[in-house]
Amino acid sequence: MLALGNPLRSDDGLGYLVIEELSKKYPHHCDYLYHGGDSSDLIDLWQDRNVLVVDALRMEQYSPGEILVINSLWHHLKIPRPPMSSHGVSLAEALGLGTVVDKTPLNITLAGIVGENFENGLNLSTPVARAMPDFI
């Protein structure tokens, strides 16, 4: 399980909080990894693994607090060409770059809650906090 995000930016800390809770409840269930940096670093972490990515989502077509699970993420992403710069690489760009260098996950699923607040702060927004028990 791979958590993305920044725990110091309100809802963006969702992945970190989920990993923290699940790793206590189920310490030997899977490998729990937290990644808060540039997504290009993920390429070596996910190579030849089944990966569940947990993250707060920014998706305007959904309401804050909605839970989404996208199985076989490969089929849902428009994988862009590899970026010209390695700074600020998105998950989709990292998957595209991984494809070019033949370092891809076996399968990748994205699970998340649509966030409302990504500003500096330690607390989840009300919609995300309410959805958290059902998400876990």
CSV table of N, CA and C in Angstrom, one decimal, residues 3-9 11-16 34-37 54-56:
chain,number,residue,atom,x,y,z
A,3,ALA,N,0.9,5.3,0.2
A,3,ALA,CA,0.2,6.5,0.5
A,3,ALA,C,1.0,7.7,-0.1
A,4,LEU,N,0.2,8.6,-0.7
A,4,LEU,CA,0.8,9.8,-1.3
A,4,LEU,C,0.2,11.0,-0.5
A,5,GLY,N,0.9,12.1,-0.6
A,5,GLY,CA,0.4,13.3,0.0
A,5,GLY,C,1.3,14.0,1.1
A,6,ASN,N,0.8,15.1,1.6
A,6,ASN,CA,1.6,15.8,2.6
A,6,ASN,C,0.7,16.0,3.8
A,7,PRO,N,1.1,15.4,4.9
A,7,PRO,CA,0.3,15.5,6.2
A,7,PRO,C,0.2,16.9,6.8
A,8,LEU,N,0.9,17.8,6.2
A,8,LEU,CA,0.9,19.2,6.7
A,8,LEU,C,0.0,20.1,5.9
A,9,ARG,N,-0.8,19.5,4.9
A,9,ARG,CA,-1.7,20.2,4.0
A,9,ARG,C,-3.1,19.7,4.1
A,11,ASP,N,-6.4,18.0,3.9
A,11,ASP,CA,-6.8,16.8,3.3
A,11,ASP,C,-5.7,16.0,2.5
A,12,ASP,N,-4.7,16.7,2.1
A,12,ASP,CA,-3.6,16.0,1.4
A,12,ASP,C,-2.9,15.0,2.3
A,13,GLY,N,-3.1,15.1,3.6
A,13,GLY,CA,-2.6,14.2,4.6
A,13,GLY,C,-3.4,12.9,4.7
A,14,LEU,N,-4.4,12.7,4.0
A,14,LEU,CA,-5.3,11.5,4.0
A,14,LEU,C,-4.5,10.2,3.9
A,15,GLY,N,-3.6,10.1,2.9
A,15,GLY,CA,-2.9,8.9,2.7
A,15,GLY,C,-2.0,8.5,3.9
A,16,TYR,N,-1.4,9.5,4.4
A,16,TYR,CA,-0.5,9.3,5.6
A,16,TYR,C,-1.3,8.8,6.8
A,34,TYR,N,4.9,5.2,2.7
A,34,TYR,CA,4.5,6.6,2.6
A,34,TYR,C,5.4,7.3,1.7
A,35,HIS,N,4.9,8.1,0.8
A,35,HIS,CA,5.7,8.9,-0.1
A,35,HIS,C,5.1,10.3,-0.2
A,36,GLY,N,5.9,11.3,0.2
A,36,GLY,CA,5.4,12.7,0.2
A,36,GLY,C,6.2,13.5,-0.8
A,37,GLY,N,7.0,12.9,-1.6
A,37,GLY,CA,7.9,13.7,-2.5
A,37,GLY,C,7.5,13.6,-3.9
A,54,VAL,N,-3.1,5.2,-2.1
A,54,VAL,CA,-4.1,5.9,-1.3
A,54,VAL,C,-3.8,7.3,-1.3
A,55,ASP,N,-4.8,8.2,-1.6
A,55,ASP,CA,-4.5,9.6,-1.8
A,55,ASP,C,-5.8,10.4,-1.7
A,56,ALA,N,-5.6,11.7,-1.3
A,56,ALA,CA,-6.8,12.6,-1.4
A,56,ALA,C,-6.8,13.0,-2.8
